[in-house]
Amino acid sequence: MDKFIIKDILSVDSNLSIKECRVIAGNHDVALGVLDENRELYSFVLCDSLDKMIAFGFENKPVSLIALPSKIYSIEAVENSSEHSFFVYDGEEYKLFIRSVISTPYINLLHRYEQILPSSVKNALSLCSKAADEINMPVYLIGGVVRDLIMGKASVDTDISVEENAVEFASFMKKKYGELVDIKEIHEDFKTVKMIFHTGAEDVQIDIASTREETYSYPSALPSVKNIGCSLEADVIRRDFSINAMAVSLNKPTFGDLIDYLGGYEDMKNHCLKILHPLSFIDDPSRILRGLKFSARFDYANDERTEYLERECLESGIFDNLATDRIKLELRQALNLNMADVYDRFLSEGIYRLVSTDFDVSNLPEGKVIFENIEKYGAYLEDREHIWLIYLGVMCASLEKEQILELSKKMNLSGVELKVLLYTNSIVKHEEEISKFETMFEVYEFFECYFNESVAAAVSLFKNNRAREFADVYLNKLQFITINTTGRDLIARNMTPSPLFGEILRDILKEKINGNIKTPEEESIFVDKVLGKR
Ligand code: CTP
């Protein structure tokens, strides 16, 4: 039988501010029931959420920003409910029911573990298990690796958590296993350790975290850590989505047992992304981009509440132009998936506002157009990891140079990343000039100064067919044209090395690109002519 916390309700209008709602709640142990425009009970908010928002300085924002839309059940229908929280009407008044324990089926993932994880990882994990068992320390696989195991995939990273101090656990392992393991990095603030295991054909890195609670001193800050070594249950609630908040026991008696306090397994079955508390996006707005990334990667959709809170958060404008390092990290991962839909949703759902509200959203090409150009010119990119810059370059094309520089400073872009954006911007501003080029060498001379990423981004924006064709011919052909003549050939003609060499070689290239020279012999005749003239 599920257990519930039951709260009385005080009704408030959705346009009231957080501060006004806090005054109404006073010292009563109640939930505030937020009414919709028809004055029907629609969503609820608890006092601790109001207090956190006030501490963040958001006291004047509307309460709807953090209120959770909820269904209404009759008393008789409660046992059919599956939601974490909902209203119950007993014929006279409404109450809020919050499930205190979510009952989940017993699942053991040993079979998946054996089948899916590479043996080098299993060897490393078995050392962790043995060491933890010896000192009676609970140890778990945690987060993405568990999610991937359930999906039947091996993760790139292997994360484990101990219900203790991970730094002490790592030192204990180093003492116990000596040469077999190395501590690569220690993060004292978060009490996490990167450890290398030399237990198989190749070295394996395992990231070991201490269970911990986290608080945010201001929205989107790096969290401050408290209660190192807290219970796993207290640890998982700080995480982003229920699908990333599951653990698998690595201790001998319970090896392979899935620990799923927040219903992640069920959410995976329903292809559903669910945040774990109403302030999740306020604490860390980069989670909106993580949601976009995971939903595209796994073909999942936000659950209703997550969708609602994301929309409220974006529409409130509190994180407009945030563009922090973490936003950059998640934006890069999301756009590097190279899925047209990710870019389209980034724009249509207003997620772009986290990066810049200056993008001229109504004039941007569809993701499909950019995707097709990346497919077409992908082989010519300096680095596939730059794909996100093509999408971002397209969005930045309407900005002024100063705005791009400002964005780059905020997101901490590297020199190359900034150049891709600036170059795209510059190419697009020259579209008309490009369309009027008369020779292929003019086309070549123009585009050779830019990265191919920027040219590919600009093609997606060009409206002029001639400009588009010139960019295409540059990417596919002109950039690869070379000549046979070298400085040595000129020395063989009794010339002394000088800047003239460069000029002659460039002239040969020009003639070749313009189609006036085709063979090495023709190059030689051309050199004869030039030297004769000089
Ligand atoms: N996490 C979080 N909030 C974030 C980032 C991470 O709660 N803003 C938590 C999640 O529990 C996540 C774990 O930290 O599972 C590890 O994060 P990360 O390595 O970024 O993602 P994974 O879930 O491992 O997914 P993947 O590496 O496959 O993208």
Coordinates of C-alpha atoms in Angstrom, one line a residue, residues 103-431:
S103 CA 6.5 1.5 -5.0
T104 CA 8.6 0.0 -7.8
P105 CA 8.9 -3.6 -8.9
Y106 CA 11.9 -5.6 -7.9
I107 CA 14.3 -5.7 -10.8
N108 CA 17.8 -7.2 -10.9
L109 CA 20.1 -6.2 -13.8
L110 CA 22.9 -8.7 -13.3
H111 CA 22.1 -10.3 -16.6
R112 CA 22.3 -7.0 -18.5
Y113 CA 25.5 -6.1 -16.5
E114 CA 27.2 -9.3 -17.5
Q115 CA 26.1 -9.1 -21.2
I116 CA 26.6 -5.4 -21.8
L117 CA 29.6 -4.0 -19.9
P118 CA 33.0 -4.6 -21.4
S119 CA 35.1 -7.1 -19.4
S120 CA 37.7 -4.4 -18.6
V121 CA 35.0 -2.3 -16.9
K122 CA 33.6 -5.3 -15.1
N123 CA 37.1 -6.2 -13.8
A124 CA 37.5 -2.6 -12.5
L125 CA 34.0 -2.6 -10.9
S126 CA 34.7 -6.0 -9.2
L127 CA 37.7 -4.4 -7.4
C128 CA 35.4 -1.6 -6.2
S129 CA 32.8 -4.1 -5.0
K130 CA 35.3 -6.2 -3.1
A131 CA 36.9 -3.1 -1.4
A132 CA 33.5 -1.7 -0.5
D133 CA 32.3 -5.0 0.9
E134 CA 35.4 -5.3 3.0
I135 CA 34.5 -2.1 4.8
N136 CA 30.7 -2.5 4.6
M137 CA 30.3 0.5 2.4
P138 CA 27.3 0.7 0.1
V139 CA 28.5 1.2 -3.5
Y140 CA 26.4 1.7 -6.6
L141 CA 26.5 2.3 -10.3
I142 CA 24.7 5.6 -10.7
G143 CA 23.1 7.9 -13.3
G144 CA 23.6 7.6 -17.0
V145 CA 25.3 4.2 -16.9
V146 CA 22.2 2.7 -15.2
R147 CA 19.9 4.3 -17.7
D148 CA 22.0 2.9 -20.6
L149 CA 22.2 -0.5 -19.0
I150 CA 18.4 -0.7 -18.9
M151 CA 18.4 0.4 -22.6
G152 CA 20.8 -2.4 -23.3
K153 CA 23.7 -0.1 -24.2
A154 CA 27.2 0.3 -22.7
S155 CA 27.9 3.9 -21.5
V156 CA 31.0 5.8 -22.5
D157 CA 31.5 6.9 -18.8
T158 CA 31.2 4.7 -15.8
D159 CA 30.1 6.5 -12.7
I160 CA 29.8 5.0 -9.2
S161 CA 28.7 6.5 -5.9
V162 CA 29.5 5.4 -2.4
E163 CA 27.4 6.3 0.6
E164 CA 30.5 7.7 2.2
N165 CA 33.5 9.9 1.4
A166 CA 34.7 8.8 -2.1
V167 CA 38.1 10.4 -1.5
E168 CA 38.7 8.1 1.5
F169 CA 37.3 5.2 -0.4
A170 CA 39.8 5.8 -3.3
S171 CA 42.7 6.1 -0.9
F172 CA 41.7 2.8 0.7
M173 CA 41.6 1.2 -2.8
K174 CA 45.0 2.6 -3.7
K175 CA 46.5 1.1 -0.5
K176 CA 44.7 -2.3 -1.1
Y177 CA 45.4 -2.7 -4.8
G178 CA 48.7 -0.8 -5.2
E179 CA 50.0 -0.8 -8.8
L180 CA 46.6 -2.1 -10.1
V181 CA 45.0 1.3 -9.6
D182 CA 45.9 5.0 -9.8
I183 CA 44.1 8.1 -8.5
K184 CA 44.0 10.5 -11.5
E185 CA 42.1 13.5 -10.1
I186 CA 40.6 14.5 -6.8
H187 CA 37.9 17.2 -6.5
E188 CA 37.9 18.1 -2.8
D189 CA 34.9 20.4 -3.1
F190 CA 32.6 17.7 -4.4
K191 CA 34.5 14.8 -2.9
T192 CA 34.7 13.0 -6.2
V193 CA 37.6 11.1 -7.6
K194 CA 38.7 9.9 -11.1
M195 CA 40.4 6.5 -10.7
I196 CA 42.3 4.5 -13.4
F197 CA 42.2 0.7 -13.2
H198 CA 45.0 -1.3 -14.9
T199 CA 43.0 -4.5 -14.8
G200 CA 42.5 -5.5 -18.4
A201 CA 43.8 -5.1 -21.9
E202 CA 43.1 -1.4 -21.7
D203 CA 43.0 1.0 -18.8
V204 CA 39.6 1.9 -17.5
Q205 CA 38.5 5.1 -15.8
I206 CA 35.8 5.0 -13.1
D207 CA 34.4 8.3 -11.7
I208 CA 33.7 7.8 -8.0
A209 CA 31.3 10.2 -6.3
S210 CA 30.3 10.6 -2.7
T211 CA 26.5 10.7 -2.2
R212 CA 25.7 14.3 -1.4
E213 CA 23.0 16.8 -1.2
E214 CA 23.3 20.1 -3.1
T215 CA 22.0 23.6 -2.6
Y216 CA 22.1 26.5 -5.1
S217 CA 23.1 29.8 -3.6
Y218 CA 21.7 31.6 -6.7
P219 CA 20.0 30.2 -9.8
S220 CA 22.4 28.5 -12.3
A221 CA 25.3 28.7 -9.9
L222 CA 27.5 25.8 -9.3
P223 CA 25.8 24.0 -6.4
S224 CA 27.2 24.0 -2.9
V225 CA 27.6 20.6 -1.4
K226 CA 26.3 19.4 1.9
N227 CA 25.9 16.1 3.7
I228 CA 28.7 14.1 2.1
G229 CA 27.9 10.5 2.5
C230 CA 24.1 11.0 2.8
S231 CA 21.6 8.3 2.0
L232 CA 21.3 7.4 -1.7
E233 CA 17.7 8.4 -1.5
A234 CA 18.7 12.0 -0.5
D235 CA 21.4 12.0 -3.2
V236 CA 19.2 11.2 -6.2
I237 CA 16.6 13.9 -5.7
R238 CA 19.2 16.6 -6.6
R239 CA 19.6 15.1 -10.1
D240 CA 18.1 16.2 -13.4
F241 CA 15.6 13.6 -14.6
S242 CA 14.1 10.5 -13.1
I243 CA 15.7 8.4 -15.8
N244 CA 19.1 9.6 -14.6
A245 CA 18.4 9.1 -10.9
M246 CA 18.6 5.3 -10.7
A247 CA 21.3 3.2 -9.1
V248 CA 22.4 -0.4 -9.3
S249 CA 23.9 -2.1 -6.1
L250 CA 27.4 -3.4 -6.5
N251 CA 27.6 -5.0 -3.0
K252 CA 27.7 -8.7 -3.0
P253 CA 24.4 -9.6 -1.3
T254 CA 22.3 -7.3 -3.5
F255 CA 24.6 -7.2 -6.6
G256 CA 22.6 -6.0 -9.7
D257 CA 19.5 -4.8 -7.8
L258 CA 18.0 -1.7 -9.3
I259 CA 17.3 1.1 -6.8
D260 CA 14.7 3.4 -8.3
Y261 CA 13.3 5.8 -5.7
L262 CA 11.7 8.2 -8.2
G263 CA 10.1 5.9 -10.8
G264 CA 12.7 6.2 -13.5
Y265 CA 12.2 2.7 -14.7
E266 CA 8.5 3.3 -15.4
D267 CA 9.3 6.6 -17.0
M268 CA 11.8 4.8 -19.3
K269 CA 9.0 2.4 -20.3
N270 CA 6.8 5.4 -21.1
H271 CA 9.6 7.2 -23.0
C272 CA 9.1 10.1 -20.6
L273 CA 11.5 12.7 -19.3
K274 CA 10.5 14.0 -15.8
I275 CA 12.3 16.5 -13.6
L276 CA 12.3 15.7 -9.9
H277 CA 11.2 18.9 -8.2
P278 CA 9.5 22.1 -9.3
L279 CA 12.7 24.2 -9.0
S280 CA 14.9 21.9 -11.0
F281 CA 15.1 24.3 -14.1
I282 CA 15.4 27.3 -11.8
D283 CA 18.4 25.7 -10.0
D284 CA 20.0 24.7 -13.2
P285 CA 18.5 26.0 -16.5
S286 CA 21.1 24.1 -18.5
R287 CA 18.8 21.1 -17.7
I288 CA 16.4 22.5 -20.3
L289 CA 19.1 21.8 -22.9
R290 CA 19.8 18.4 -21.4
G291 CA 16.2 17.6 -21.7
L292 CA 16.3 18.6 -25.4
K293 CA 19.4 16.4 -25.9
F294 CA 18.0 13.3 -24.1
S295 CA 14.6 13.5 -25.7
A296 CA 16.3 13.6 -29.2
R297 CA 18.8 10.9 -28.4
F298 CA 16.3 8.5 -26.9
D299 CA 13.1 9.7 -28.7
Y300 CA 11.5 10.6 -25.3
A301 CA 9.1 13.4 -24.6
N302 CA 8.8 15.7 -21.5
D303 CA 6.0 14.7 -19.2
E304 CA 3.2 17.3 -18.8
R305 CA 4.6 19.0 -15.7
T306 CA 8.2 19.1 -17.0
E307 CA 6.9 20.7 -20.2
Y308 CA 4.8 23.2 -18.3
L309 CA 7.7 24.2 -15.9
E310 CA 10.1 24.5 -18.9
R311 CA 7.7 26.8 -20.7
E312 CA 7.1 28.9 -17.6
C313 CA 10.8 29.2 -16.9
L314 CA 11.6 30.3 -20.5
E315 CA 8.6 32.6 -20.9
S316 CA 9.4 34.3 -17.6
G317 CA 12.6 35.6 -19.2
I318 CA 14.6 35.1 -15.9
F319 CA 17.3 33.3 -17.8
D320 CA 17.3 35.3 -21.0
N321 CA 20.9 35.7 -22.4
L322 CA 22.4 33.5 -19.6
A323 CA 24.9 31.9 -22.0
T324 CA 27.2 30.4 -19.2
D325 CA 29.8 27.7 -19.7
R326 CA 27.3 25.0 -18.7
I327 CA 24.9 26.3 -21.3
K328 CA 27.7 26.1 -23.8
L329 CA 28.5 22.6 -22.8
E330 CA 25.0 21.4 -23.1
L331 CA 24.3 23.4 -26.3
R332 CA 27.3 21.8 -27.9
Q333 CA 26.2 18.3 -27.0
A334 CA 22.6 18.9 -28.2
L335 CA 23.5 20.5 -31.5
N336 CA 26.4 18.1 -32.2
L337 CA 23.7 15.3 -32.4
N338 CA 23.2 16.9 -35.8
M339 CA 19.5 16.4 -35.8
A340 CA 17.3 19.0 -37.6
D341 CA 14.6 18.5 -34.9
V342 CA 16.9 19.6 -32.1
Y343 CA 17.6 22.9 -33.8
D344 CA 14.0 23.4 -34.7
R345 CA 12.8 22.8 -31.2
F346 CA 15.6 25.0 -29.8
L347 CA 14.0 27.8 -31.7
S348 CA 10.3 27.0 -31.6
E349 CA 10.3 26.2 -27.8
G350 CA 12.2 29.4 -27.0
I351 CA 15.2 27.5 -25.6
Y352 CA 17.4 29.9 -27.7
R353 CA 16.6 32.6 -25.1
L354 CA 19.0 30.9 -22.7
V355 CA 21.8 31.8 -25.2
S356 CA 20.6 35.1 -26.8
T357 CA 17.4 36.9 -27.3
D358 CA 19.0 38.8 -30.2
F359 CA 18.7 35.9 -32.7
D360 CA 16.4 36.9 -35.6
V361 CA 14.3 33.7 -35.1
S362 CA 11.6 34.4 -37.6
N363 CA 14.2 34.6 -40.5
L364 CA 16.2 31.5 -39.8
P365 CA 16.3 28.5 -42.2
E366 CA 14.7 25.2 -41.1
G367 CA 17.0 22.7 -39.4
K368 CA 16.5 20.4 -42.4
V369 CA 18.3 22.8 -44.6
I370 CA 21.3 23.1 -42.3
F371 CA 21.4 19.4 -41.7
E372 CA 21.4 18.7 -45.4
N373 CA 24.3 21.0 -45.9
I374 CA 26.3 19.4 -43.1
E375 CA 25.7 16.0 -44.7
K376 CA 26.8 17.4 -48.1
Y377 CA 29.9 19.1 -46.8
G378 CA 30.6 17.1 -43.7
A379 CA 33.8 15.5 -45.1
Y380 CA 35.3 19.0 -45.5
L381 CA 34.9 20.1 -41.9
E382 CA 38.0 20.6 -39.8
D383 CA 36.4 18.7 -37.0
R384 CA 33.0 16.9 -36.7
E385 CA 32.9 18.3 -33.2
H386 CA 32.4 21.7 -34.8
I387 CA 28.9 20.8 -36.2
W388 CA 27.2 22.7 -33.3
L389 CA 29.1 25.8 -34.5
I390 CA 27.5 25.6 -37.9
Y391 CA 24.0 25.7 -36.3
L392 CA 25.1 28.4 -33.9
G393 CA 26.8 30.3 -36.8
V394 CA 23.5 30.3 -38.7
M395 CA 21.7 31.8 -35.7
C396 CA 24.5 34.4 -35.1
A397 CA 24.5 35.6 -38.8
S398 CA 22.1 38.4 -38.1
L399 CA 24.0 39.7 -35.1
E400 CA 26.4 42.5 -35.1
K401 CA 30.1 41.7 -34.5
E402 CA 30.0 43.2 -31.0
Q403 CA 27.1 41.0 -30.1
I404 CA 29.0 37.9 -31.2
L405 CA 32.0 39.0 -29.2
E406 CA 29.9 39.5 -26.1
L407 CA 28.3 36.1 -26.5
S408 CA 31.6 34.5 -27.0
K409 CA 33.0 36.1 -23.9
K410 CA 30.0 34.9 -21.8
M411 CA 30.1 31.4 -23.2
N412 CA 33.9 31.2 -22.9
L413 CA 34.3 30.2 -26.6
S414 CA 37.8 29.2 -27.8
G415 CA 39.5 31.3 -30.5
V416 CA 38.5 28.9 -33.2
E417 CA 34.9 28.7 -32.1
L418 CA 34.6 32.5 -32.1
K419 CA 36.2 32.7 -35.6
V420 CA 33.7 30.2 -37.0
L421 CA 30.8 32.5 -35.9
L422 CA 32.5 35.7 -37.0
Y423 CA 33.5 34.3 -40.4
T424 CA 29.9 33.0 -41.0
N425 CA 28.6 36.4 -40.2
S426 CA 31.1 38.1 -42.5
I427 CA 30.5 35.7 -45.4
V428 CA 26.7 36.2 -45.2
K429 CA 27.1 40.0 -45.2
H430 CA 29.1 39.7 -48.5
E431 CA 26.4 37.6 -50.3

